[in-house]
XYZ file of C-alpha atoms in Angstrom:
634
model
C -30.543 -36.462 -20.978
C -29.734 -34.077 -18.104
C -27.007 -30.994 -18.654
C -23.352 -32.712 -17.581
C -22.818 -28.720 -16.974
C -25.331 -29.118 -13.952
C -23.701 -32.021 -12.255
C -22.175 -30.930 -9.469
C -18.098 -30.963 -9.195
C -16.655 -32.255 -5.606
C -14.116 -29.550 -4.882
C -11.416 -28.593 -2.450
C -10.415 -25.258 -1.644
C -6.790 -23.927 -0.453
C -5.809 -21.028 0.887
C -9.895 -20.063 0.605
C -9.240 -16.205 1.921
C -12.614 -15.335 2.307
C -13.774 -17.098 -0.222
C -13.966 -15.879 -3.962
C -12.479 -17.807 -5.537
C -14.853 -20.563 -4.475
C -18.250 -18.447 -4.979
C -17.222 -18.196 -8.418
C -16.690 -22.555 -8.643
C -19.882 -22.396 -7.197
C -21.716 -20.947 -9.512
C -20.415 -22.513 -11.974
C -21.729 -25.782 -10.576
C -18.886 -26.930 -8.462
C -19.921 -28.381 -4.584
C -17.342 -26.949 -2.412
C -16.796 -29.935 -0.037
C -13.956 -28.725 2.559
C -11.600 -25.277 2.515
C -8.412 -25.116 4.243
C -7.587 -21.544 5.593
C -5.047 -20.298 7.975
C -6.678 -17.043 9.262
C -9.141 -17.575 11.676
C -10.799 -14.084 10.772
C -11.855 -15.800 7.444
C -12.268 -18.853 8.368
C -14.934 -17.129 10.246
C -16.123 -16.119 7.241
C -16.372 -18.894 5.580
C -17.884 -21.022 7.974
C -20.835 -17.719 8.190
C -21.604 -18.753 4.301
C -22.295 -22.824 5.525
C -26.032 -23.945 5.271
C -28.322 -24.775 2.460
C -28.299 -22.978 -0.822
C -25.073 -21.128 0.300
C -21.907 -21.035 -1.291
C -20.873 -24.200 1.249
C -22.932 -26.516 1.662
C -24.572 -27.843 5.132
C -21.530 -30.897 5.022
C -18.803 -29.096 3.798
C -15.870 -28.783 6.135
C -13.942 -25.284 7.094
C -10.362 -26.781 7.938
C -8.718 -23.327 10.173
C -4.888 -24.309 9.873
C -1.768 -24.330 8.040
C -2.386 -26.161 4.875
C 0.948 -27.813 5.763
C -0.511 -29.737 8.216
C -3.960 -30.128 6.510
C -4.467 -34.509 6.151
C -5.478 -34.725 2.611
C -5.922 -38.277 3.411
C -8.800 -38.075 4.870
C -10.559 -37.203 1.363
C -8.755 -39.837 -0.591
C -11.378 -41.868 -2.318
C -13.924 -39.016 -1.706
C -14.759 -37.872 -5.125
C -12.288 -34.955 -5.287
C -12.655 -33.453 -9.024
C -11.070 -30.346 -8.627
C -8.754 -28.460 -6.224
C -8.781 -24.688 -6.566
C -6.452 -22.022 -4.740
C -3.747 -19.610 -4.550
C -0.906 -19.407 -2.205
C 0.175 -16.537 -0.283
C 1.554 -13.921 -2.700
C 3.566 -11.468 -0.670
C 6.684 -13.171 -1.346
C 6.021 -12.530 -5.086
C 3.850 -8.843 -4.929
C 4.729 -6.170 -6.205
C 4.821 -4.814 -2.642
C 7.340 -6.875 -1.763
C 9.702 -5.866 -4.719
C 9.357 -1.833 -3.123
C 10.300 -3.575 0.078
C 13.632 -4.604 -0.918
C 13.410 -7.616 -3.346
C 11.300 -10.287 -3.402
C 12.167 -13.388 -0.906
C 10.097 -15.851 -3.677
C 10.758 -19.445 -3.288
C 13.561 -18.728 -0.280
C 10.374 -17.870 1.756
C 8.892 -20.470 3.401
C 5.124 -18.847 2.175
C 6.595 -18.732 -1.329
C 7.452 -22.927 -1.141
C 3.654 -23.456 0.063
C 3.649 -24.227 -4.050
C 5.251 -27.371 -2.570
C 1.962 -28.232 0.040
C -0.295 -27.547 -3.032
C 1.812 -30.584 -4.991
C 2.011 -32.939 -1.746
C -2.288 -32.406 -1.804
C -2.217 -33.003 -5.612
C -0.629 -36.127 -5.197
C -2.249 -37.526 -2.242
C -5.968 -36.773 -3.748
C -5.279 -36.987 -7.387
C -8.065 -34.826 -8.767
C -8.520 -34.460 -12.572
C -7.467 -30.981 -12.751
C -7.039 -27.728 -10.265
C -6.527 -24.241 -10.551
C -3.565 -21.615 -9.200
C -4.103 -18.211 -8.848
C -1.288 -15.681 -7.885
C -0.006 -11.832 -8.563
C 0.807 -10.864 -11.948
C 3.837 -10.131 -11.183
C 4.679 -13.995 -10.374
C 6.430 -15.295 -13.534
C 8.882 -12.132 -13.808
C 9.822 -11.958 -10.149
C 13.578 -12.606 -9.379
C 14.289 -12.804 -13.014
C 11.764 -15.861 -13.343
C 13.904 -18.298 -11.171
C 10.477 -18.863 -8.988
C 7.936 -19.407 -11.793
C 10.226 -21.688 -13.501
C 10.581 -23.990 -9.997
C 6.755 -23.516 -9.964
C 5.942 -24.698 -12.953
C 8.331 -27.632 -12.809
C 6.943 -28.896 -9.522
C 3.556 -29.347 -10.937
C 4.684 -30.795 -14.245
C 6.921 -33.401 -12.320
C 3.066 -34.197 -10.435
C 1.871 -35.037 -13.580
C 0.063 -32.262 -15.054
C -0.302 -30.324 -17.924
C -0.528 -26.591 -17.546
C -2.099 -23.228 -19.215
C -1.114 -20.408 -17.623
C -1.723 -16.302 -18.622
C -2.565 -13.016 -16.395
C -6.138 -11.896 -16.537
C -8.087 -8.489 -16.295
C -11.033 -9.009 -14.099
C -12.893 -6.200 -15.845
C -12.748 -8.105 -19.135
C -15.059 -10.642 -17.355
C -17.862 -7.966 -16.436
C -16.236 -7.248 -12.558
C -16.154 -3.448 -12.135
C -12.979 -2.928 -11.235
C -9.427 -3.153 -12.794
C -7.621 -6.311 -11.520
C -4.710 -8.189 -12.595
C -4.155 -11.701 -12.071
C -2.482 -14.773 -13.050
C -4.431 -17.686 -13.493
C -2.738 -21.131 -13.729
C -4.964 -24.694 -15.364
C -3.627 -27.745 -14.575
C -5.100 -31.127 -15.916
C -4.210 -34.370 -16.338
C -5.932 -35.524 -19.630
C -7.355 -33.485 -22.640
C -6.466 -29.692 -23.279
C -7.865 -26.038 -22.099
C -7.734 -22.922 -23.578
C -8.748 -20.068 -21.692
C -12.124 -18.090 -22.751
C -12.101 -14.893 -24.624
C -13.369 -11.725 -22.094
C -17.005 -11.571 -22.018
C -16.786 -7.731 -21.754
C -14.934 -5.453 -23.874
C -13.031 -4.782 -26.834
C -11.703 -8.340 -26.979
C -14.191 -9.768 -26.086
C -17.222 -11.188 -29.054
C -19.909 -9.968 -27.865
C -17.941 -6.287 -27.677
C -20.102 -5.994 -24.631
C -19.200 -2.816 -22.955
C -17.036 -2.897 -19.327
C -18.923 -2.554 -16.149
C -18.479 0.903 -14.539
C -18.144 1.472 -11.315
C -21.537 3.366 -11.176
C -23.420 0.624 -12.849
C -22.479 -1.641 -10.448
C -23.466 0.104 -7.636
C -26.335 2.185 -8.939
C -29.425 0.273 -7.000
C -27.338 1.067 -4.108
C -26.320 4.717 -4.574
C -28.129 7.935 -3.138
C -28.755 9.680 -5.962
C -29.382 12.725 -3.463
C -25.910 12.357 -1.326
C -24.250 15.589 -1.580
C -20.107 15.456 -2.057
C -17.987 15.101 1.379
C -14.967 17.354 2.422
C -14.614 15.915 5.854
C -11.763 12.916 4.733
C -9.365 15.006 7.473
C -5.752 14.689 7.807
C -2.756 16.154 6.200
C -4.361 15.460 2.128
C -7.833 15.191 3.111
C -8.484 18.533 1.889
C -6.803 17.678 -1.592
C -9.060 14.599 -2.446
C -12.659 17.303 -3.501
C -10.483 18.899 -5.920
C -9.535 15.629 -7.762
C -11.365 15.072 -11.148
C -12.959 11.236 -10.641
C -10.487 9.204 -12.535
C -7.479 10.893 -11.490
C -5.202 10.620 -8.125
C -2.462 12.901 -6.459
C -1.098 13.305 -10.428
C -2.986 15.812 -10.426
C -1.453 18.269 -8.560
C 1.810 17.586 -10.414
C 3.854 20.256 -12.723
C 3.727 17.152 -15.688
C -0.179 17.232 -15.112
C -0.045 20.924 -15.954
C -1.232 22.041 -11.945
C 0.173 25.728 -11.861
C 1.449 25.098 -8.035
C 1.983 21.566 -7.805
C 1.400 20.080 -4.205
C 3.264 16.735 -4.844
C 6.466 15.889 -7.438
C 5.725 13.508 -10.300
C 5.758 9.819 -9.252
C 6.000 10.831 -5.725
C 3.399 8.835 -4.127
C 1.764 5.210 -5.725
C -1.337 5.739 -7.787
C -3.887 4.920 -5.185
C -2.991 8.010 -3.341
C -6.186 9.997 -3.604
C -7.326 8.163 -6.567
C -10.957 8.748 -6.799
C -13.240 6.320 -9.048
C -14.834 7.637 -12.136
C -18.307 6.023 -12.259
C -18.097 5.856 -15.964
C -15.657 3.414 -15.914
C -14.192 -0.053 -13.315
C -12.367 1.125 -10.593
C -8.797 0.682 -10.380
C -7.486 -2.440 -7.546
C -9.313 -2.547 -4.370
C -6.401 -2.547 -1.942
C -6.300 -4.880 1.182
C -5.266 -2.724 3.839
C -5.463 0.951 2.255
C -4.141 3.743 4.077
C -5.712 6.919 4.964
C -5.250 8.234 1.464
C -5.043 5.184 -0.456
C -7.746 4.809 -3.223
C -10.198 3.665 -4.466
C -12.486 6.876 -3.088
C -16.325 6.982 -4.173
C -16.646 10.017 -6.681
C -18.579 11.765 -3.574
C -14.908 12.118 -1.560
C -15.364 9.465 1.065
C -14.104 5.618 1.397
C -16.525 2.897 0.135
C -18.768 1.128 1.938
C -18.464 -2.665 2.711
C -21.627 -3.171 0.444
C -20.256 -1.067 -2.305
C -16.785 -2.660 -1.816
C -18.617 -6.010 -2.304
C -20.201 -5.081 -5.542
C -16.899 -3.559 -7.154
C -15.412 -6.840 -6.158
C -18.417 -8.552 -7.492
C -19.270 -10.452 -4.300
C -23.052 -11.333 -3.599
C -24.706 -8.743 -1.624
C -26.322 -11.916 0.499
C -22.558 -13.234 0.917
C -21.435 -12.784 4.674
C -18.002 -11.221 5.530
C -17.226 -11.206 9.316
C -14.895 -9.158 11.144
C -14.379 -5.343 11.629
C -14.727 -2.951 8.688
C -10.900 -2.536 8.386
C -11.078 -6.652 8.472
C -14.173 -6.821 6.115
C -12.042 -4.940 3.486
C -8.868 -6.430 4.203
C -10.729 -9.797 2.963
C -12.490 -8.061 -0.026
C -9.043 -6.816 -1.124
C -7.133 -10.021 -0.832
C -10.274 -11.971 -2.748
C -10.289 -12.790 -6.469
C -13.047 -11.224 -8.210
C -15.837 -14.024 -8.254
C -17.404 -13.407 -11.852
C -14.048 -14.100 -13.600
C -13.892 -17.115 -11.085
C -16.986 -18.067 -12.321
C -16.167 -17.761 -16.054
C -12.933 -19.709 -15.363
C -14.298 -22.521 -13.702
C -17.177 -22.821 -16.424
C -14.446 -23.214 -19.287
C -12.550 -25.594 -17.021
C -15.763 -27.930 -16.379
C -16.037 -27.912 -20.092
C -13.383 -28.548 -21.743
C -11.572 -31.387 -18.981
C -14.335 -32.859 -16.508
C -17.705 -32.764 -17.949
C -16.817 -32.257 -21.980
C -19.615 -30.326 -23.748
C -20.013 -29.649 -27.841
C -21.262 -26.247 -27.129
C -18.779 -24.294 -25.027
C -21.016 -21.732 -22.656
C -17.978 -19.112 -23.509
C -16.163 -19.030 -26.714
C -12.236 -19.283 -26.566
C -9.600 -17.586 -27.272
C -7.782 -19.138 -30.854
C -4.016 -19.004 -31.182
C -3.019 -15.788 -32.335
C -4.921 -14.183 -29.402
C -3.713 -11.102 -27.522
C -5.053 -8.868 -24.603
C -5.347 -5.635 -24.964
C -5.945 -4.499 -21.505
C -2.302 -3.121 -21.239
C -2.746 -0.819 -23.994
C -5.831 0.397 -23.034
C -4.418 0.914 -19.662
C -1.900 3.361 -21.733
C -4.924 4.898 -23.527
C -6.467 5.640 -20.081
C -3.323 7.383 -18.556
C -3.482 9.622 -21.877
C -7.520 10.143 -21.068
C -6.869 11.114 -17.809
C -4.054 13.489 -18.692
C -6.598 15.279 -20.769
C -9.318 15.337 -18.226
C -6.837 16.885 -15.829
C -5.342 19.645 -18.482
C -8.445 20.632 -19.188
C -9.902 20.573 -15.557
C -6.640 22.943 -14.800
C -7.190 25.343 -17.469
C -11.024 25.661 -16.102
C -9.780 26.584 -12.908
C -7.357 28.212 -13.486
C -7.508 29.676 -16.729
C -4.136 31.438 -18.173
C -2.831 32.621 -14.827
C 0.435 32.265 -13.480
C 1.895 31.211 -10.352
C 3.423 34.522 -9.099
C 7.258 34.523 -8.498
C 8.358 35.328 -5.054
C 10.444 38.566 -4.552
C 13.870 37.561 -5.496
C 15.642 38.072 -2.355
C 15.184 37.425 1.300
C 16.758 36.830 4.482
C 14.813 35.035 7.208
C 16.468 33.871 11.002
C 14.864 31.751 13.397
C 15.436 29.759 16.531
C 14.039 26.458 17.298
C 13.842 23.652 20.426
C 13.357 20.277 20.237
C 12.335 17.976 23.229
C 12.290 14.519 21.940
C 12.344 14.275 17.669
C 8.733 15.937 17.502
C 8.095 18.466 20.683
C 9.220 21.648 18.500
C 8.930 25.254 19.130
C 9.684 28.152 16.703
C 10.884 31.382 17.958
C 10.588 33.988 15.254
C 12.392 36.511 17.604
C 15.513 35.880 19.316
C 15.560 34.364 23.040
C 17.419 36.069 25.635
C 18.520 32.497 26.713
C 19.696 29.304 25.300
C 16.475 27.233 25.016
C 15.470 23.840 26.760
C 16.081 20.541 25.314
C 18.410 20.958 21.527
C 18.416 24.738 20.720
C 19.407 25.405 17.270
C 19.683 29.136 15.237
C 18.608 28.949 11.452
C 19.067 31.355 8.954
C 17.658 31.232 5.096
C 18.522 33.016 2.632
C 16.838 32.752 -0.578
C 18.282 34.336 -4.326
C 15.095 33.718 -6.219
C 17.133 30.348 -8.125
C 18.591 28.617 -4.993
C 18.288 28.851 -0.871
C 20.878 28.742 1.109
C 20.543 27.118 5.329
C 22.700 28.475 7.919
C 21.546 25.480 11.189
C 23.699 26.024 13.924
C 23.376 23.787 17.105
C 23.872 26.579 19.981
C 23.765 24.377 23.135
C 25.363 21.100 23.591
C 29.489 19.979 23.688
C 31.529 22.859 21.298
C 34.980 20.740 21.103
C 33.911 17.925 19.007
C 31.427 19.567 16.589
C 31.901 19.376 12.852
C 30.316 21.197 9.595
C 27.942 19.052 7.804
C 26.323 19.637 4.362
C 23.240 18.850 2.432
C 22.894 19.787 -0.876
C 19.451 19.166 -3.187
C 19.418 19.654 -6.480
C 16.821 19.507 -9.461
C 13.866 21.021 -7.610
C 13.117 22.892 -9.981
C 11.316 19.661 -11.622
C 8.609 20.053 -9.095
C 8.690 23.407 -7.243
C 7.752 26.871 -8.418
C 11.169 29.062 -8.460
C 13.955 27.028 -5.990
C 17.007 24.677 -8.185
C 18.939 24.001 -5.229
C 19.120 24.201 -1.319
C 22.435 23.761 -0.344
C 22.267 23.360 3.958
C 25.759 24.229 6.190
C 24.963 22.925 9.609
C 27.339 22.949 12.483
C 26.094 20.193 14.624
C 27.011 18.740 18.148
C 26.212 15.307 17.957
C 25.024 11.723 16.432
C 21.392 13.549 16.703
C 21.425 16.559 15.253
C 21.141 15.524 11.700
C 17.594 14.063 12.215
C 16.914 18.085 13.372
C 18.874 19.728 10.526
C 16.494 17.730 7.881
C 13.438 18.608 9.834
C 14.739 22.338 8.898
C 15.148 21.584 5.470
C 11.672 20.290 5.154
C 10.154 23.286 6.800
C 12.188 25.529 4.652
C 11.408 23.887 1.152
C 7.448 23.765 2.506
C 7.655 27.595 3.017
C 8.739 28.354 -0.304
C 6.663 25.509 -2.095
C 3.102 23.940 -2.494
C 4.381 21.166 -1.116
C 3.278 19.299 2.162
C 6.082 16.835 2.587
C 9.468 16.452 2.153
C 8.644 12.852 1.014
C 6.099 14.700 -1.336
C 9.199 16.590 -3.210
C 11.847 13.645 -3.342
C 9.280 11.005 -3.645
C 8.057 7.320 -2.578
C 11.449 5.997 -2.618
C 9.782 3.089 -4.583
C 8.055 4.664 -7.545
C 9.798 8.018 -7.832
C 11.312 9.855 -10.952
C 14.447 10.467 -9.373
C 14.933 14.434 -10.596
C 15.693 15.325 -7.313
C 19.326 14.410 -6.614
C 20.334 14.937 -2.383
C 24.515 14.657 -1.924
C 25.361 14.715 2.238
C 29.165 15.719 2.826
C 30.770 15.878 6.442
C 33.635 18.067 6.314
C 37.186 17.843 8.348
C 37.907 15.544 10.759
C 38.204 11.505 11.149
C 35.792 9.329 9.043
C 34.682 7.118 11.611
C 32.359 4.134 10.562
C 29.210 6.449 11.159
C 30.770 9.294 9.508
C 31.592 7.575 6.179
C 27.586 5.861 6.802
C 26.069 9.445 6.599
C 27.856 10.150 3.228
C 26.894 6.900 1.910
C 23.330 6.713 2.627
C 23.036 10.675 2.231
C 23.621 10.150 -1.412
C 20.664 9.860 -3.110
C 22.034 7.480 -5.611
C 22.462 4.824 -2.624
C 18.930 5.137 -1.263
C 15.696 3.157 -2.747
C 17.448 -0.575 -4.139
C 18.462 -2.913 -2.174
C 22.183 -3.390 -2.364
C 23.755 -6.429 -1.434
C 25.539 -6.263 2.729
C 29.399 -7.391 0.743
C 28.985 -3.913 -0.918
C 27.874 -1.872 2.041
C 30.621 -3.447 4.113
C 33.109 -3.118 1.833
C 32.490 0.551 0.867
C 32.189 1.454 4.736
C 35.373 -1.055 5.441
C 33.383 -2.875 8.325
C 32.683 -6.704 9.166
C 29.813 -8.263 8.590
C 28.537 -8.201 12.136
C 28.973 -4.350 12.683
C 26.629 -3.678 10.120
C 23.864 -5.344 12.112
C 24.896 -2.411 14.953
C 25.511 -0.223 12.786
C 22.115 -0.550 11.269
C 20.333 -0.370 14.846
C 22.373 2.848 15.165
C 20.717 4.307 11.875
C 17.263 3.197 12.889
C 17.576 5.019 16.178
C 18.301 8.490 13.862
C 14.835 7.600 12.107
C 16.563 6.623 9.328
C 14.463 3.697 7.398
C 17.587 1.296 6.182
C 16.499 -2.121 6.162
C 17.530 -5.359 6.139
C 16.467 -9.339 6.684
C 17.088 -8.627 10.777
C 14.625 -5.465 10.807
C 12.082 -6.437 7.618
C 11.758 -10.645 7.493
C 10.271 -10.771 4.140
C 13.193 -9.089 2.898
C 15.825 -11.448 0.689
C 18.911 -12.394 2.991
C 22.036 -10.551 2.112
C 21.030 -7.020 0.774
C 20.227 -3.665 2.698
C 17.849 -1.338 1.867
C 18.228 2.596 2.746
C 14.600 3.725 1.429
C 15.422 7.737 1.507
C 18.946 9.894 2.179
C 17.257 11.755 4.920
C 15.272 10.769 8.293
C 11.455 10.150 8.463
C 10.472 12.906 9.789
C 6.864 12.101 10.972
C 5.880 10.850 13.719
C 3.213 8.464 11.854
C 6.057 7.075 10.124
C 6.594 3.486 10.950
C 9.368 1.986 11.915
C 9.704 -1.360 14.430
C 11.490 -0.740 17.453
C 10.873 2.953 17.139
C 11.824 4.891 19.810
C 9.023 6.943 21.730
C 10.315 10.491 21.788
C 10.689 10.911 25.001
C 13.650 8.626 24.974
C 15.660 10.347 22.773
C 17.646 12.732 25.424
C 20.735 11.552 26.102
C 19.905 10.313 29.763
C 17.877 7.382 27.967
C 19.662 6.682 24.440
C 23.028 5.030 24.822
C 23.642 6.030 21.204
C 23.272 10.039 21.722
C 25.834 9.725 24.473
C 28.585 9.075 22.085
C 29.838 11.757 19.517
C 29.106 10.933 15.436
C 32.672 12.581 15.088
C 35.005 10.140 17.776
C-alpha cells in the first residue's frame, strides 16, 4: 500500500509573501493549487517559481489582489485540504509598538483575520495554518489575540497555538514566530525541535557558517569600505556582538554609543559558529545581520540563512529581493510544521516522521537567548582587555574656556568661525561660549542678529551623562534666542559640544533610540520670564525627557497645554516644522487614534532624519515659512 504521507494535499495559500511558507507545504507533500498576494513585486515572484517540479505547479493560480476581494467560490468543491497563511503583521510588530502603540484589530490590516474566516467558511478545508509575530497574543494587553482566537473558534475549529524558534528546526538563523493549527476533527500537538537542546536527537543548531560554507570564499579578505557615519565601527566588532560593544556596561574604555541606545541589529555582525540573529526586511545602512567579513549578505547567502532553495527564484531589486527574504517564514520549520499537520489530521500515520512534544513540554530558546547575551558579554570583556589592556581613558584638563561663532542658512548650511567676525554673519548668526569644570559644561548660545525686543532666555539642562561619557555629569545650556527657530540651532550646539568632549557620534547615540533606551540621561527644557503662550508651555512639555518616547493619550496633552482638541493638530504641524518628531494618527496612520507621540525632547538634527512633510532647508528663512514669521514668545 502506497505512503498516505506521499499523497499530495490540495492547498491554498494567503497572504503568500514570496512564498515560504508554501515551499515548506511543499515539501512536505502539499500541491499548492492557487496563492492570493497583494504585492505585485511578489506576486512576481511567485508566479517565477510556476512550471513543473517547482514549488507551484504548471496549473496553479497566482491571484495578485486584496484577499478581500479574492472569490473563494470559485474553489468550492475543488478539493481544498488545507489553507495556509499569515496576515499582515505590522499592526501587531514589535515595530509598531516603538511607533506609538499598536493599532491591532482597529486597523483595517489587523481585521484581515476576518477575510481569513469568510475563506474558511466558504471552502471548508479540514484544517489551516496562521502564522504571525510573536508578539501577537500580548499586544494591547491581549484584547486582539483574544478576538482572534474567538473568530476562528466561532468558524468551527479547534486550535493549537505557541511561538516557535526557527533555529530549533535546523534554519540558521534566530527567528521567532507564532504558529497557529486549526482543525476541525482529531487533535495536533506540535513536534519537538529537530535541532538542539530540546530537541531528541540533541542534534546541534545550524551555524551561520555551515549553512553557507559551499558558498563562502574561504580566501575573501575582511572589508572596511561599509562607509558612512558607523561604517568604520563595524571591523572592530567581535562576530556575535553589535554597537554594545562600544558601551561603558560592555567594559569599552571610551564608549562611542550609551547602553541601549540603538536596537540590536545596529552593527550586529554574525558569528559563523552559531544562527544568525532575524534577517530584517528593510535594514538600514547599519542594521544587521553583517557577514563576519564586514559587508551586507548576499541575496544567495540571505537565501540560505533563511533556508530558501538556492534554485528558488526571487524577483525584484536587491533591496526588494531582501525585503521578501525578510518578511518570509523560514521554509524548513514550514516544512516540519506541515509534516506534523499532514499526520496527525489529514492523512493519519502510526509512525509520526517527527516525535512530539508531551505535556509538560517547555522551550528553552528564551533562556538560552539569556545565556547568549552573557556569552557575548564575555567575548566582548575579553576582546577589550586584548586591546586595550589595563589602560585608561585619560581625563581631560579640568578647566577650559572655548568661544565660537556660527551661521546657519537653512537647518543644515553651517559654518564655524573659531575667530571672531568683524561683522554680523549671513543667514542666523549665533556666539557660543563653553566652559567646561572637568564634572559639568556650561553653554553660553546667544542669537546676535535677528528682532532684540521680544527675545527670551531659554534653558536646557542634561543630566546623568556620566552613565555613558568619559568625565561630563551635566550640561546645563543658557540661550538667549530670537525666535520660534532658534531652538532647533541651540540643540545642534549642544550636540557639537557633548561630541567634542565625548566618543560619541550622535546626540541620539548619548540619549538613545527613544524606543529601547535606558533612560539615565534625564533632559529638563525651561523658558524663563515672560507669557506662556501655547508654544511656550509645548517646549517645556515635550523638552522634558519624562514626556518624550510613550505615547500619551491627546485628553492629556490638551489638558496639560489648556488647548482644544483641534489646535493640537496645528500645533503639532508647528512642532514638525522645528524638526521635532511628535507624532500622531494625522502624521503616522498606523498609529492608534487618540494618543501623541513626542519620540525625543530635542530636534532631529540630521538631515537623513525622516520626517513626512519635511521641509527642504532652503525654506526655512522666514520669507518662505509662515511659522518663523511669528515670535515663540507673543
Amino acid at each position: 500500500m502506497d505512503d498516505p504521507r506521499r499523497r499530495p494535499i490540495k492547498t491554498l495559500s494567503l497572504f503568500s509573501g514570496a512564498g515560504g511558507l508554501d515551499i515548506g507545504f511543499h515539501m512536505a507533500g502539499y500541491d499548492i493549487v492557487a496563492c492570493v498576494e497583494i504585492d505585485p513585486h511578489y506576486a512576481r515572484t511567485l508566479e517565477a517559481n510556476k512550471g513543473p517540479d517547482k514549488v507551484y505547479g504548471p496549473s496553479a493560480q497566482v491571484f495578485a489582489i486584496d484577499v478581500r476581494r479574492f472569490d473563494a467560490h470559485q474553489f468550492t468543491g475543488a478539493g481544498i485540504e488545507c489553507i495556509i497563511g499569515g496576515p499582515p503583521c505590522q499592526t501587531f510588530s514589535a515595530a509598531g509598538r516603538r511607533s506609538g502603540g499598536v493599532l491591532g484589530t482597529s486597523d483595517a490590516r489587523g481585521r484581515l483575520f476576518l477575510a481569513y474566516c469568510h475563506i474558511l467558511d466558504i471552502i471548508k478545508p479540514q484544517m489551516f495554518v496562521f502564522e504571525n509575530v510573536y508578539g501577537l497574543p500580548g499586544a494591547n494587553d491581549g484584547g486582539p489575540w483574544r478576538e482572534i482566537v474567538q473568530a476562528f473558534q466561532a468558524h468551527g475549529y479547534k486550535l493549537r497555538a505557541d511561538v516557535l524558534d526557527a533555529a530549533d528546526y535546523g534554519v540558521p538563523q534566530h527567528r521567532e514566530r507564532l504558529v497557529m493549527v486549526g482543525y476541525r476533527e482529531g487533535e495536533f500537538e506540535f513536534p519537538l525541535p529537530t535541532h538542539g537542546p530540546d530537541s531528541a536527537s540533541k542534534r546541534p543548531l545550524v551555524s551561520a557558517g555551515e549553512a553557507l560554507a559551499d558558498i563562502t570564499d574561504p580566501r575573501e579578505p575582511a572589508h572596511d569600505d561599509l562607509g558612512g557615519l558607523y561604517g568604520h565601527l563595524l571591523p572592530q566588532v567581535p562576530p556575535g556582538l553589535n554597537y554594545a560593544f562600544f558601551t561603558r556596561e560592555m567594559g569599552y574604555p571610551a564608549p562611542i554609543f550609551a547602553w541601549r541606545s540603538k536596537f540590536h541589529d545596529f552593527l550586529y555582525k554574525v558569528d559563523p559558529k552559531n544562527p544568525c540573529r532575524t534577517i530584517k526586511a528593510k535594514p538600514g545602512k547599519f542594521t544587521g545581520p553583517f557577514h563576519w567579513k564586514n559587508r551586507h549578505f548576499n541575496v544567495e547567502e540571505l537565501k540560505r540563512l533563511q533556508s530558501f532553495p538556492d534554485a528558488y527564484k526571487i524577483e525584484g531589486s536587491y533591496g526588494k529581493v531582501v525585503e521578501q527574504i525578510g518578511n518570509s517564514v523560514p521554509p524548513l520549520m514550514a516544512k516540519v510544521i506541515a509534516v506534523a499537520a499532514r499526520e496527525q489530521l489529514i492523512d493519519r500515520v502510526a509512525s509520526l516522521t517527527y516525535p512530539l512534544r508531551d505535556a509538560l513540554h517547555i522551550p528553552t530558546f528564551r533562556q538560552r537567548q539569556r545565556e547568549r547575551t552573557n556569552h557575548f558579554k564575555s567575548v566582548a570583556k575579553h576582546v577589550v582587555a586584548e586591546r586595550f589592556g589595563h589602560a585608561k581613558v585619560t581625563k581631560r584638563r579640568k578647566r577650559s574656556a572655548t568661544v565660537w561663532h556660527a551661521s546657519y542658512e537653512g537647518f543644515f548650511g553651517k559654518t564655524i568661525h573659531v575667530e571672531p567676525p568683524g561683522t554680523t554673519l549671513p543667514g542666523r548668526h549665533f556666539r557660543g561660549e563653553e566652559s567646561f569644570s572637568g564634572d559639568d559644561i556650561e553653554l553660553s548660545f546667544v542669537r546676535v542678529n535677528g528682532g532684540r525686543n521680544k527675545r527670551r532666555r531659554i534653558k536646557f539642562e542634561i543630566g546623568g551623562l556620566r552613565e555613558g561619557l568619559t568625565d561630563i555629569k551635566t550640561l546645563v545650556a543658557d540661550c538667549s534666542l530670537a525666535d520660534f527657530g532658534d531652538v532647533f540651532f541651540a540643540w545642534d550646539a549642544i550636540q557639537d559640544v557633548l561630541i567634542r568632549h565625548s566618543k560619541f557620534l550622535t546626540l541620539i547615540d548619548i540619549y538613545g533610540h527613544y524606543a529601547n533606551r535606558g533612560d539615565t540621561v534625564k533632559i529638563r527644557t525651561d523658558i524663563i520670564g515672560g507669557p506662556a503662550t501655547t508654544l511656550v508651555k509645548a517646549l517645556r512639555f515635550i523638552g522634558d525627557s519624562a514626556n518624550c518616547g510613550v505615547a500619551m493619550s491627546r485628553v492629556r496633552v490638551t489638558e496639560t497645554l489648556g488647548i482644544a482638541d483641534a489646535d493640537l493638530s496645528e500645533l503639532i504641524t508647528d512642532l514638525r516644522a522645528m524638526r521635532f518628531d511628535i507624532r500622531s494618527r494625522q502624521t503616522h496612520p498606523t498609529m492608534a487614534g487618540g494618543v501623541v507621540l513626542c519620540t525625543y525632547p530635542f530636534p532631529l538634527l540630521s538631515g537623513k532624519a525622516h520626517l513626512e512633510r519635511r521641509l527642504k532647508a532652503e525654506s526655512f528663512e522666514p520669507s518662505n515659512v509662515q511659522y518663523a514669521e511669528r515670535s515663540l514668545f507673543d
